[in-house]
Short mmCIF file of C-alpha atoms and ligand atoms in Angstrom, two decimals:
data_model
loop_
_atom_site.label_atom_id
_atom_site.label_comp_id
_atom_site.label_asym_id
_atom_site.label_seq_id
_atom_site.Cartn_x
_atom_site.Cartn_y
_atom_site.Cartn_z
CA MET A 1 77.05 -107.31 -46.08
CA SER A 2 76.10 -105.79 -42.74
CA GLU A 3 76.06 -102.24 -44.17
CA ARG A 4 73.37 -102.81 -46.75
CA LYS A 5 70.04 -104.46 -46.86
CA PHE A 6 70.16 -108.22 -47.13
CA LYS A 7 68.62 -109.35 -50.39
CA VAL A 8 67.59 -112.59 -52.01
CA VAL A 9 67.07 -112.87 -55.76
CA ILE A 10 64.92 -115.68 -57.08
CA VAL A 11 65.18 -116.54 -60.77
CA GLY A 12 61.94 -117.99 -62.14
CA ALA A 13 58.29 -117.38 -61.29
CA GLY A 14 56.95 -120.88 -61.74
CA MET A 15 55.52 -122.89 -58.91
CA ALA A 16 58.94 -123.14 -57.22
CA GLY A 17 59.78 -119.43 -57.46
CA LEU A 18 56.37 -118.38 -56.18
CA PHE A 19 56.52 -120.83 -53.28
CA MET A 20 59.93 -119.45 -52.29
CA ALA A 21 58.68 -115.88 -52.73
CA GLU A 22 55.75 -116.46 -50.38
CA LYS A 23 58.07 -117.89 -47.71
CA LEU A 24 60.50 -114.98 -47.97
CA LYS A 25 57.67 -112.47 -47.89
CA ARG A 26 56.27 -114.00 -44.72
CA ALA A 27 59.71 -114.01 -43.12
CA GLY A 28 60.09 -110.30 -43.89
CA ILE A 29 63.18 -110.86 -46.01
CA ASP A 30 63.80 -108.51 -48.89
CA PHE A 31 63.72 -110.25 -52.24
CA ALA A 32 62.99 -109.87 -55.94
CA VAL A 33 61.96 -112.42 -58.56
CA TYR A 34 63.30 -112.25 -62.10
CA GLU A 35 61.15 -113.94 -64.70
CA LYS A 36 62.00 -114.01 -68.37
CA SER A 37 58.41 -114.41 -69.50
CA HIS A 38 55.43 -112.08 -69.16
CA GLU A 39 53.47 -114.23 -66.69
CA VAL A 40 53.84 -116.55 -63.72
CA GLY A 41 53.29 -120.31 -63.92
CA GLY A 42 56.32 -121.66 -65.83
CA THR A 43 55.35 -125.15 -67.06
CA TRP A 44 51.62 -124.40 -66.80
CA ARG A 45 51.96 -121.08 -68.61
CA ASP A 46 53.94 -122.60 -71.49
CA ASN A 47 52.19 -125.94 -71.91
CA THR A 48 48.66 -125.33 -73.10
CA TYR A 49 48.26 -128.28 -75.42
CA PRO A 50 44.94 -130.16 -75.64
CA GLY A 51 44.68 -133.13 -73.29
CA LEU A 52 47.03 -131.80 -70.62
CA TYR A 53 46.03 -132.94 -67.14
CA VAL A 54 48.09 -133.02 -63.99
CA ASP A 55 49.44 -136.52 -63.37
CA VAL A 56 49.08 -136.62 -59.61
CA LEU A 57 45.85 -135.98 -57.70
CA SER A 58 44.83 -132.34 -57.96
CA ARG A 59 44.80 -132.26 -54.13
CA GLN A 60 48.49 -133.17 -54.16
CA TYR A 61 49.35 -130.43 -56.59
CA GLU A 62 48.69 -127.47 -54.33
CA PHE A 63 50.83 -125.03 -52.44
CA PRO A 64 50.56 -126.23 -48.83
CA PHE A 65 49.87 -122.62 -47.80
CA ARG A 66 46.93 -122.23 -50.20
CA ARG A 67 44.58 -125.16 -50.41
CA ASN A 68 42.15 -125.26 -53.30
CA TYR A 69 38.74 -126.76 -52.68
CA ASP A 70 37.42 -126.18 -56.17
CA TRP A 71 39.30 -128.56 -58.43
CA SER A 72 36.87 -129.59 -61.12
CA ARG A 73 38.34 -133.08 -61.46
CA LYS A 74 40.33 -135.69 -59.64
CA TYR A 75 43.22 -134.78 -61.97
CA ALA A 76 42.85 -131.14 -62.99
CA PRO A 77 43.34 -129.90 -66.55
CA GLY A 78 46.53 -127.89 -67.13
CA ALA A 79 44.63 -124.62 -67.61
CA GLU A 80 43.07 -125.01 -64.17
CA ILE A 81 46.48 -125.48 -62.58
CA GLN A 82 47.68 -122.34 -64.30
CA ALA A 83 44.59 -120.37 -63.18
CA TYR A 84 45.22 -121.52 -59.59
CA ILE A 85 48.91 -120.48 -59.71
CA LYS A 86 47.94 -117.05 -61.08
CA ARG A 87 45.29 -116.69 -58.38
CA VAL A 88 47.84 -117.47 -55.67
CA ALA A 89 50.25 -114.89 -57.11
CA ASP A 90 47.44 -112.29 -57.04
CA GLU A 91 46.00 -113.15 -53.64
CA ARG A 92 49.39 -113.24 -51.96
CA GLY A 93 50.51 -109.97 -53.54
CA LEU A 94 53.50 -111.65 -55.12
CA ARG A 95 53.40 -109.89 -58.47
CA ARG A 96 54.83 -106.68 -57.05
CA PHE A 97 58.07 -108.53 -56.34
CA ILE A 98 58.38 -109.93 -59.85
CA ARG A 99 60.33 -108.29 -62.66
CA PHE A 100 58.71 -109.78 -65.73
CA LYS A 101 60.46 -110.09 -69.10
CA GLN A 102 63.81 -110.04 -67.37
CA GLU A 103 66.00 -112.96 -68.24
CA ILE A 104 69.07 -113.58 -66.12
CA VAL A 105 71.85 -114.55 -68.50
CA SER A 106 74.72 -114.90 -66.06
CA ALA A 107 75.42 -115.11 -62.34
CA ARG A 108 78.84 -114.74 -60.77
CA PHE A 109 79.82 -114.99 -57.13
CA ALA A 110 82.35 -112.25 -56.48
CA GLY A 111 83.49 -110.82 -53.16
CA ASP A 112 80.62 -111.59 -50.84
CA ARG A 113 77.64 -111.83 -53.15
CA TRP A 114 76.10 -112.79 -56.42
CA HIS A 115 76.16 -110.50 -59.41
CA LEU A 116 73.36 -111.40 -61.77
CA ALA A 117 73.21 -109.90 -65.25
CA THR A 118 69.95 -109.50 -67.13
CA ARG A 119 69.66 -109.80 -70.89
CA LYS A 120 68.82 -106.08 -70.92
CA GLY A 121 72.24 -105.28 -69.44
CA GLU A 122 71.27 -104.54 -65.84
CA THR A 123 73.35 -106.02 -62.98
CA VAL A 124 71.50 -107.16 -59.90
CA MET A 125 73.24 -107.89 -56.58
CA ALA A 126 72.10 -110.65 -54.29
CA ASP A 127 73.33 -112.05 -51.01
CA VAL A 128 71.50 -115.24 -51.85
CA PHE A 129 70.60 -116.50 -55.31
CA VAL A 130 67.75 -118.99 -55.59
CA ALA A 131 67.54 -120.77 -58.95
CA ALA A 132 63.88 -121.68 -59.50
CA THR A 133 64.38 -122.14 -63.22
CA GLY A 134 62.60 -125.49 -63.60
CA PHE A 135 63.71 -128.94 -64.67
CA LEU A 136 61.50 -129.35 -67.72
CA HIS A 137 61.83 -125.97 -69.25
CA GLN A 138 64.19 -126.00 -72.24
CA PRO A 139 62.29 -127.64 -75.15
CA LEU A 140 64.15 -130.35 -77.07
CA TYR A 141 63.72 -130.94 -80.80
CA PRO A 142 64.65 -134.18 -82.53
CA GLU A 143 67.68 -134.26 -84.76
CA ILE A 144 65.77 -135.07 -87.91
CA PRO A 145 67.01 -133.54 -91.16
CA GLY A 146 64.76 -131.08 -92.95
CA ARG A 147 62.93 -129.63 -89.97
CA ASP A 148 62.99 -126.13 -91.48
CA SER A 149 61.61 -127.26 -94.82
CA PHE A 150 58.14 -128.08 -93.49
CA THR A 151 55.74 -125.44 -94.81
CA GLY A 152 52.71 -126.17 -92.63
CA ALA A 153 52.26 -125.03 -89.06
CA SER A 154 54.73 -126.66 -86.70
CA PHE A 155 55.42 -126.10 -83.02
CA HIS A 156 56.69 -127.72 -79.86
CA SER A 157 54.14 -129.05 -77.38
CA ALA A 158 55.37 -126.32 -74.99
CA GLY A 159 54.37 -123.61 -77.45
CA TRP A 160 51.00 -124.72 -78.82
CA ASP A 161 49.66 -122.53 -81.64
CA HIS A 162 45.99 -122.08 -80.76
CA THR A 163 45.28 -120.28 -84.04
CA VAL A 164 45.50 -123.59 -85.92
CA PRO A 165 42.04 -125.16 -86.20
CA TYR A 166 41.82 -128.82 -85.16
CA LYS A 167 39.38 -129.91 -87.83
CA GLY A 168 40.20 -130.43 -91.49
CA ARG A 169 43.96 -130.75 -90.86
CA ARG A 170 46.23 -133.76 -91.06
CA TRP A 171 48.12 -133.68 -87.77
CA GLY A 172 51.47 -135.33 -87.10
CA VAL A 173 52.62 -135.75 -83.51
CA ILE A 174 56.26 -136.68 -83.09
CA GLY A 175 56.80 -138.31 -79.72
CA GLY A 176 55.41 -141.23 -77.75
CA GLY A 177 55.98 -139.83 -74.24
CA ALA A 178 53.60 -138.21 -71.80
CA SER A 179 52.82 -135.12 -73.94
CA GLY A 180 52.61 -137.05 -77.24
CA ILE A 181 50.12 -139.45 -75.70
CA GLN A 182 47.93 -136.74 -74.20
CA ILE A 183 47.94 -134.73 -77.44
CA THR A 184 47.18 -137.71 -79.70
CA GLU A 185 44.38 -138.82 -77.43
CA ALA A 186 42.84 -135.33 -77.40
CA LEU A 187 43.09 -134.91 -81.21
CA ALA A 188 41.70 -138.42 -81.70
CA TRP A 189 38.54 -137.64 -79.75
CA GLU A 190 38.20 -134.34 -81.69
CA ASP A 191 37.97 -136.60 -84.77
CA CYS A 192 41.07 -135.08 -86.34
CA ASP A 193 43.19 -137.07 -88.71
CA VAL A 194 46.24 -137.69 -86.56
CA THR A 195 49.43 -139.69 -87.06
CA GLN A 196 51.58 -140.29 -84.01
CA PHE A 197 55.23 -141.12 -84.57
CA ILE A 198 56.42 -143.42 -81.81
CA ARG A 199 59.99 -144.53 -81.33
CA ARG A 200 59.31 -146.74 -78.35
CA ALA A 201 56.13 -147.94 -76.69
CA GLN A 202 55.36 -146.63 -73.21
CA TRP A 203 53.48 -148.08 -70.30
CA VAL A 204 50.37 -145.94 -70.09
CA HIS A 205 48.21 -145.44 -67.03
CA ILE A 206 44.61 -145.59 -68.18
CA ARG A 207 42.84 -143.82 -65.37
CA ASP A 208 39.40 -142.49 -64.46
CA ASN A 209 39.24 -138.78 -64.10
CA PRO A 210 35.77 -138.03 -62.72
CA GLN A 211 34.44 -134.59 -62.01
CA ALA A 212 34.53 -133.58 -58.38
CA THR A 213 31.07 -133.57 -56.84
CA LEU A 214 29.71 -130.62 -54.92
CA TRP A 215 29.57 -132.83 -51.81
CA GLU A 216 33.29 -133.67 -52.09
CA ARG A 217 34.19 -130.02 -52.47
CA LEU A 218 32.05 -129.03 -49.49
CA LEU A 219 33.51 -131.77 -47.28
CA LEU A 220 37.04 -130.60 -47.98
CA ARG A 221 36.25 -127.18 -46.64
CA LEU A 222 35.89 -128.56 -43.14
CA PRO A 223 39.32 -127.89 -41.59
CA LEU A 224 39.45 -131.20 -39.74
CA MET A 225 38.52 -133.13 -42.87
CA CYS A 226 41.03 -131.14 -44.91
CA ARG A 227 43.91 -131.91 -42.52
CA ARG A 228 42.95 -135.55 -42.28
CA ARG A 229 42.75 -135.77 -46.08
CA GLN A 230 46.22 -134.27 -46.47
CA ARG A 231 47.67 -136.75 -43.97
CA GLN A 232 45.97 -139.60 -45.80
CA LEU A 233 47.34 -138.40 -49.12
CA TRP A 234 50.91 -138.24 -47.85
CA LYS A 235 50.57 -141.74 -46.32
CA MET A 236 49.18 -142.94 -49.62
CA ILE A 237 52.17 -141.54 -51.46
CA ILE A 238 54.64 -143.15 -49.06
CA THR A 239 53.05 -146.58 -48.95
CA GLY A 240 51.55 -146.76 -52.44
CA ASP A 241 54.63 -146.03 -54.43
CA GLN A 242 57.23 -148.30 -52.86
CA TRP A 243 57.20 -150.66 -55.82
CA ARG A 244 59.42 -148.13 -57.61
CA ILE A 245 62.07 -148.26 -54.89
CA LYS A 246 62.33 -151.92 -53.87
CA PRO A 247 61.65 -155.11 -55.79
CA GLY A 248 58.83 -157.32 -54.53
CA PRO A 249 55.37 -158.61 -55.32
CA ALA A 250 53.93 -155.10 -55.56
CA ARG A 251 56.12 -154.40 -58.56
CA ALA A 252 54.95 -157.51 -60.40
CA ALA A 253 51.31 -156.68 -59.52
CA MET A 254 51.68 -153.19 -60.95
CA GLU A 255 53.06 -154.54 -64.19
CA ARG A 256 50.15 -157.01 -64.43
CA GLU A 257 47.74 -154.13 -63.97
CA TYR A 258 49.33 -152.18 -66.82
CA ARG A 259 49.37 -155.24 -69.10
CA GLY A 260 45.67 -155.44 -68.38
CA TYR A 261 45.11 -151.95 -69.83
CA LEU A 262 46.67 -153.17 -73.09
CA GLU A 263 43.91 -155.80 -73.38
CA ALA A 264 41.69 -153.00 -74.70
CA ILE A 265 43.61 -153.22 -77.99
CA HIS A 266 41.90 -155.74 -80.27
CA ASP A 267 44.54 -156.13 -82.98
CA PRO A 268 47.27 -158.39 -81.55
CA GLU A 269 49.90 -156.82 -83.81
CA LEU A 270 49.08 -153.32 -82.60
CA ARG A 271 49.01 -154.56 -79.01
CA ARG A 272 52.44 -156.09 -79.49
CA LYS A 273 53.79 -152.85 -80.88
CA LEU A 274 52.35 -150.88 -77.98
CA THR A 275 53.76 -153.26 -75.36
CA PRO A 276 57.00 -151.88 -73.92
CA ASP A 277 60.08 -154.13 -73.92
CA TYR A 278 61.33 -152.75 -70.58
CA HIS A 279 59.87 -152.89 -67.11
CA LEU A 280 57.19 -150.57 -65.79
CA GLY A 281 58.34 -147.32 -64.19
CA CYS A 282 61.66 -147.10 -66.00
CA THR A 283 60.30 -144.13 -67.93
CA ARG A 284 57.91 -141.55 -66.51
CA ILE A 285 54.47 -143.11 -66.86
CA PRO A 286 52.17 -141.19 -69.19
CA LYS A 287 48.65 -140.71 -67.91
CA SER A 288 45.63 -141.17 -70.08
CA ASP A 289 42.40 -139.53 -68.98
CA ARG A 290 40.30 -140.43 -72.05
CA ASN A 291 41.58 -143.91 -72.76
CA TYR A 292 44.49 -143.64 -75.15
CA TYR A 293 44.23 -147.30 -76.15
CA GLU A 294 40.63 -146.82 -77.30
CA ALA A 295 41.53 -143.53 -78.97
CA VAL A 296 44.29 -145.04 -81.10
CA GLN A 297 41.91 -147.67 -82.50
CA LYS A 298 39.69 -145.01 -84.04
CA PRO A 299 39.84 -144.88 -87.83
CA ASN A 300 41.13 -141.30 -87.84
CA VAL A 301 44.24 -142.26 -85.83
CA HIS A 302 47.41 -143.81 -87.27
CA LEU A 303 50.43 -144.99 -85.32
CA GLU A 304 53.81 -145.11 -87.03
CA PHE A 305 56.60 -147.00 -85.29
CA GLY A 306 59.32 -146.68 -87.92
CA ARG A 307 62.23 -144.28 -88.00
CA ILE A 308 61.62 -140.86 -89.50
CA ALA A 309 64.27 -140.31 -92.18
CA ARG A 310 63.52 -136.67 -92.90
CA ILE A 311 60.96 -133.93 -92.70
CA VAL A 312 59.90 -132.52 -96.05
CA SER A 313 57.82 -129.53 -97.08
CA ASP A 314 54.49 -131.36 -96.88
CA GLY A 315 55.09 -134.12 -94.39
CA VAL A 316 57.39 -136.76 -93.03
CA GLU A 317 59.33 -139.46 -94.85
CA MET A 318 60.06 -142.69 -93.07
CA ALA A 319 63.28 -144.72 -93.38
CA ASP A 320 61.31 -147.39 -95.29
CA GLY A 321 60.28 -144.78 -97.88
CA ILE A 322 56.69 -144.34 -96.76
CA LYS A 323 55.60 -140.73 -96.78
CA HIS A 324 52.99 -139.20 -94.46
CA ARG A 325 51.44 -136.02 -95.84
CA LEU A 326 50.75 -133.59 -93.02
CA ASP A 327 49.39 -130.08 -92.50
CA VAL A 328 50.52 -129.60 -88.93
CA LEU A 329 53.53 -131.01 -87.15
CA VAL A 330 53.74 -131.10 -83.37
CA TYR A 331 57.03 -131.80 -81.63
CA ALA A 332 56.09 -133.61 -78.44
CA THR A 333 59.76 -134.34 -77.99
CA GLY A 334 60.29 -133.25 -74.42
CA PHE A 335 62.81 -131.06 -72.70
CA ASP A 336 66.47 -130.99 -71.78
CA PRO A 337 66.07 -132.28 -68.22
CA HIS A 338 69.68 -131.65 -67.27
CA ALA A 339 69.89 -128.02 -68.31
CA TYR A 340 68.58 -126.75 -64.94
CA MET A 341 69.48 -123.04 -64.82
CA ARG A 342 71.51 -123.19 -68.01
CA PRO A 343 72.01 -121.63 -70.59
CA MET A 344 72.58 -119.05 -67.83
CA ARG A 345 76.35 -118.90 -67.20
CA VAL A 346 76.89 -119.50 -63.52
CA THR A 347 80.32 -118.96 -61.95
CA GLY A 348 81.21 -119.85 -58.38
CA LEU A 349 84.41 -119.63 -56.34
CA ASN A 350 87.76 -119.62 -58.16
CA GLY A 351 86.02 -118.86 -61.42
CA VAL A 352 84.64 -122.41 -61.67
CA THR A 353 81.57 -122.46 -63.90
CA LEU A 354 78.60 -124.73 -63.65
CA ASP A 355 79.48 -126.27 -67.01
CA GLU A 356 82.90 -127.19 -65.63
CA LEU A 357 81.49 -128.55 -62.40
CA TRP A 358 78.98 -130.68 -64.29
CA LYS A 359 81.30 -131.69 -67.10
CA LYS A 360 81.45 -135.37 -66.13
CA ARG A 361 77.94 -135.57 -64.71
CA VAL A 362 75.22 -133.40 -63.28
CA PHE A 363 75.05 -133.61 -59.47
CA SER A 364 74.22 -131.65 -56.34
CA TYR A 365 73.96 -131.87 -52.60
CA GLY A 366 70.36 -132.75 -51.78
CA GLY A 367 69.11 -131.33 -55.06
CA VAL A 368 69.50 -127.86 -53.59
CA ALA A 369 73.15 -126.82 -53.35
CA LEU A 370 76.57 -127.14 -54.95
CA PRO A 371 80.07 -127.19 -53.48
CA GLY A 372 81.98 -124.06 -54.39
CA PHE A 373 78.80 -122.08 -55.12
CA PRO A 374 78.11 -120.30 -51.83
CA ASN A 375 74.64 -118.99 -51.09
CA LEU A 376 73.28 -120.49 -54.29
CA PHE A 377 70.24 -122.64 -53.67
CA MET A 378 68.39 -124.58 -56.36
CA LEU A 379 64.79 -125.69 -56.28
CA TYR A 380 64.30 -129.13 -57.77
CA GLY A 381 67.92 -129.32 -58.84
CA PRO A 382 69.68 -132.60 -59.68
CA PHE A 383 68.47 -135.64 -57.61
CA SER A 384 65.19 -134.02 -56.62
CA PRO A 385 62.22 -136.40 -56.57
CA VAL A 386 60.89 -135.63 -60.04
CA ASN A 387 59.09 -138.92 -60.26
CA ASN A 388 57.98 -140.09 -56.84
CA VAL A 389 56.97 -137.05 -54.81
CA PRO A 390 54.40 -134.51 -56.07
CA VAL A 391 56.36 -131.37 -56.88
CA PRO A 392 54.69 -129.04 -54.33
CA ILE A 393 55.43 -131.52 -51.55
CA GLY A 394 59.06 -131.93 -52.61
CA LEU A 395 59.32 -128.14 -52.79
CA ASP A 396 57.92 -127.84 -49.28
CA HIS A 397 60.78 -130.02 -47.99
CA GLU A 398 63.45 -128.18 -49.98
CA ILE A 399 62.19 -124.66 -49.22
CA GLY A 400 61.84 -125.31 -45.47
CA TYR A 401 65.48 -126.33 -45.43
CA ILE A 402 66.70 -123.46 -47.62
CA MET A 403 64.86 -120.97 -45.42
CA ARG A 404 66.85 -122.18 -42.42
CA LEU A 405 70.08 -121.65 -44.33
CA ILE A 406 69.00 -118.21 -45.49
CA GLU A 407 68.10 -117.22 -41.92
CA ARG A 408 71.61 -118.13 -40.81
CA VAL A 409 73.25 -116.33 -43.75
CA ARG A 410 71.31 -113.22 -42.82
CA ARG A 411 71.78 -113.45 -39.07
CA GLU A 412 75.49 -114.26 -39.02
CA HIS A 413 76.71 -112.67 -42.24
CA VAL A 414 78.09 -115.89 -43.59
CA THR A 415 78.12 -117.83 -46.80
CA ILE A 416 76.99 -121.42 -46.91
CA ALA A 417 77.79 -124.19 -49.37
CA PRO A 418 78.01 -127.96 -48.99
CA THR A 419 81.50 -129.39 -48.64
CA ALA A 420 82.84 -131.40 -51.55
CA ALA A 421 83.13 -134.44 -49.25
CA ALA A 422 79.51 -134.23 -48.08
CA THR A 423 78.37 -133.85 -51.66
CA GLU A 424 80.30 -136.94 -52.67
CA ARG A 425 78.77 -138.88 -49.77
CA PHE A 426 75.32 -137.76 -50.78
CA VAL A 427 75.82 -138.74 -54.42
CA ALA A 428 77.34 -142.10 -53.40
CA ARG A 429 74.35 -142.81 -51.14
CA LEU A 430 71.95 -142.29 -54.03
CA ASP A 431 74.14 -144.15 -56.54
CA ASP A 432 74.04 -147.16 -54.20
CA ALA A 433 70.25 -147.09 -54.12
CA PHE A 434 69.62 -147.01 -57.87
CA PRO A 435 70.15 -150.70 -58.71
CA ASP A 436 67.05 -151.69 -56.68
CA THR A 437 64.80 -149.13 -58.29
CA VAL A 438 62.70 -149.25 -61.44
CA PHE A 439 64.54 -146.22 -62.82
CA VAL A 440 67.44 -148.21 -64.25
CA GLY A 441 67.64 -150.67 -67.11
CA CYS A 442 66.24 -148.62 -69.98
CA ARG A 443 66.83 -145.37 -71.79
CA ASN A 444 64.88 -142.57 -70.12
CA TRP A 445 65.07 -138.84 -69.81
CA TYR A 446 66.15 -138.94 -66.19
CA SER A 447 69.47 -140.51 -66.98
CA ASP A 448 72.58 -138.50 -67.64
CA GLN A 449 75.44 -139.22 -70.02
CA THR A 450 76.76 -141.86 -67.62
CA GLY A 451 73.41 -143.67 -67.61
CA THR A 452 72.62 -142.66 -63.99
CA PRO A 453 69.11 -141.41 -63.39
CA ILE A 454 69.22 -137.96 -61.83
CA LEU A 455 66.35 -138.28 -59.42
CA TRP A 456 65.52 -139.40 -55.90
CA PRO A 457 65.85 -143.20 -55.63
CA LEU A 458 64.89 -143.49 -51.96
CA ARG A 459 61.60 -143.56 -50.14
CA GLN A 460 59.56 -140.41 -50.18
CA ASP A 461 59.75 -140.05 -46.41
CA ALA A 462 63.55 -140.20 -46.70
CA HIS A 463 63.28 -137.01 -48.73
CA GLU A 464 61.29 -135.37 -45.98
CA ALA A 465 63.79 -136.69 -43.39
CA PHE A 466 66.81 -135.41 -45.32
CA PHE A 467 65.52 -131.86 -45.12
CA ALA A 468 63.94 -132.04 -41.67
CA ASN A 469 67.20 -131.18 -39.92
CA VAL A 470 70.14 -129.29 -41.31
CA ALA A 471 73.27 -131.46 -41.17
CA TRP A 472 75.53 -128.52 -40.41
CA GLY A 473 78.59 -130.77 -40.54
CA ASP A 474 77.94 -131.20 -44.27
CA LEU A 475 78.11 -127.47 -44.86
CA GLU A 476 80.95 -125.03 -45.08
CA VAL A 477 79.94 -121.88 -43.27
CA ASN A 478 82.29 -118.96 -43.84
CA PRO A 479 82.20 -115.38 -42.71
CA VAL A 480 82.00 -112.98 -45.64
CA PRO A 481 83.85 -111.93 -47.73
CA VAL A 482 84.85 -115.29 -49.14
CA HIS A 483 88.26 -115.70 -50.68
CA GLY A 484 88.54 -118.71 -52.87
CA GLY A 485 92.28 -119.11 -52.19
CA ASP A 486 93.73 -122.02 -54.04
CA ARG A 487 90.95 -124.39 -53.11
CA LYS A 488 89.76 -126.08 -56.25
CA ILE A 489 86.38 -127.73 -56.50
CA GLU A 490 86.62 -130.86 -58.62
CA PRO A 491 83.67 -132.18 -60.54
CA ALA A 492 82.26 -135.33 -58.91
C1 FAD U 501 54.02 -130.84 -69.91
C2 FAD U 501 54.40 -131.01 -68.48
C3 FAD U 501 53.53 -131.61 -67.59
C4 FAD U 501 53.90 -131.76 -66.27
N1 FAD U 501 53.03 -132.36 -65.46
C5 FAD U 501 53.37 -132.53 -64.17
C6 FAD U 501 52.47 -133.16 -63.29
O1 FAD U 501 51.40 -133.59 -63.69
N2 FAD U 501 52.83 -133.33 -61.98
C7 FAD U 501 54.05 -132.89 -61.52
O2 FAD U 501 54.35 -133.07 -60.35
N3 FAD U 501 54.90 -132.24 -62.33
C8 FAD U 501 54.59 -132.07 -63.63
N4 FAD U 501 55.47 -131.45 -64.48
C9 FAD U 501 56.71 -130.93 -63.93
C10 FAD U 501 56.58 -129.42 -63.67
O3 FAD U 501 57.57 -128.81 -64.41
C11 FAD U 501 56.67 -129.13 -62.19
O4 FAD U 501 55.60 -129.79 -61.54
C12 FAD U 501 56.58 -127.67 -61.78
O5 FAD U 501 55.64 -126.94 -62.50
C13 FAD U 501 57.95 -127.06 -61.91
O6 FAD U 501 57.89 -125.74 -61.41
P1 FAD U 501 59.19 -124.85 -61.40
O7 FAD U 501 58.80 -123.53 -60.88
O8 FAD U 501 60.28 -125.58 -60.72
O9 FAD U 501 59.67 -124.77 -62.92
P2 FAD U 501 58.96 -124.10 -64.17
O10 FAD U 501 57.50 -124.25 -64.08
O11 FAD U 501 59.64 -124.65 -65.37
O12 FAD U 501 59.27 -122.56 -64.01
C14 FAD U 501 60.57 -122.04 -64.20
C15 FAD U 501 60.42 -120.56 -64.50
O13 FAD U 501 61.71 -119.99 -64.57
C16 FAD U 501 61.78 -119.07 -65.65
N5 FAD U 501 63.17 -118.99 -66.06
C17 FAD U 501 63.97 -120.01 -66.44
N6 FAD U 501 65.23 -119.55 -66.69
C18 FAD U 501 65.19 -118.22 -66.45
C19 FAD U 501 66.17 -117.17 -66.54
N7 FAD U 501 67.43 -117.43 -66.91
N8 FAD U 501 65.81 -115.92 -66.23
C20 FAD U 501 64.54 -115.64 -65.84
N9 FAD U 501 63.57 -116.58 -65.75
C21 FAD U 501 63.89 -117.85 -66.05
C22 FAD U 501 60.87 -119.72 -66.70
O14 FAD U 501 60.40 -118.80 -67.65
C23 FAD U 501 59.75 -120.30 -65.84
O15 FAD U 501 58.71 -119.37 -65.65
C24 FAD U 501 55.16 -131.29 -65.82
C25 FAD U 501 56.03 -130.69 -66.71
C26 FAD U 501 55.66 -130.56 -68.03
C27 FAD U 501 56.62 -129.89 -68.97
#
């Protein structure tokens, strides 16, 4: 490793990959980013559906190294987030490091480094491999018979077809989660005929989303005000969200607030159907910026709670025999949240693959590393705070930590991976915390095949604290080259 130039390869040019790229660039470390698409932005590039707004405050959804004073709203529309990410890539000169339309299909640790293979057949060597491949990236489709027989336009919410006119079409939206709610609400206010197919009611946050005033934008430009505002926001996150972590009166008060939103529904039967039968927070809470509950009471909106039996050429047939004729079918059916960097085939020491490691359950050390996979660092991997810390803030914690590990790898010519014992301790610590949280007790996309939610069940400041200092005792630091020997890494 000492003979050649040290190199980091980042896979993915979404928010995480760009954040990492900026840090490496500033540290003067050689790196390249491989991105399978033609553009940066990941989530915000792919999801362009009507009604998409960021679910945390716009001010919380910023790279800490590039504040934005020009958000148009309290919660910015998706397109504005994407424009901001593109602007950051341009301003920071990050595009020159990115190889677009280059998908990494496999990664193998051999000798002292990672060998990454692109779909085009190129092999790329890396001393450190950073997987910034996203956690909501692989679209999921429902297993409903007849999907291919539909003759109208149909697409996933992550691949909106903007050539389809809104008006004069009968729209079907399959899915009652965050995307399904935002899409139905947007189509409803466009006066489209829209039927939303809902398997299970969700708690919906009906929120105000006012435009930012010129005065607010100007105030934020004052450095002192800006710093104070950021500190306030972080405090707000830490103190305002504890109801998710520990039971107490705050949890009951939150649920009362959400029940209150449902009062906007006049028909008691519809209100009953839209009232969840599980506690608030167990699923990710969809946000409504234009009052979903008012929208669904419009005459052009129909809600269907039954089971879809099959999709046919001109619509959807329900299990009770009712048929809905449709011209457009939108799959707002979410993503495979436990794919992480897969379908890429990732092989660590002793030929152990990621699929083998995660056979019983998906896990990690800190959300960022895996035993037996030296110098592989994930951004927002398993157990990252996908629900209770705004992603850029969580990334800031993770990337600060990873940078310290990379510095040591470079300086001392070593490989670093968490020990199996430390990983087990980490997983056990989180497992112990789950029973107190709101994340258990219902079916949700966080949970794995064992029913354990794969997210951060502790306070938000505990996330910051975990990454503030490197617990070197948890890590196996080996001089290169690494020989796997007969050490076998067992799945947790
Ligand atoms: C509809 C939607 C709304 C969301 N809203 C919010 C929100 O309001 N607030 C919030 O905090 N979070 C939200 N999220 C979560 C969001 O995914 C994260 O906030 C953040 O954008 C994730 O960034 P990322 O870079 O980790 O992943 P992504 O944005 O998914 O980027 C991953 C990148 O990696 C590339 N890639 C993947 N595999 C490969 C490969 N093998 N080879 C090459 N390139 C590859 C992809 O093409 C993509 O560009 C939302 C997610 C979705 C889907």
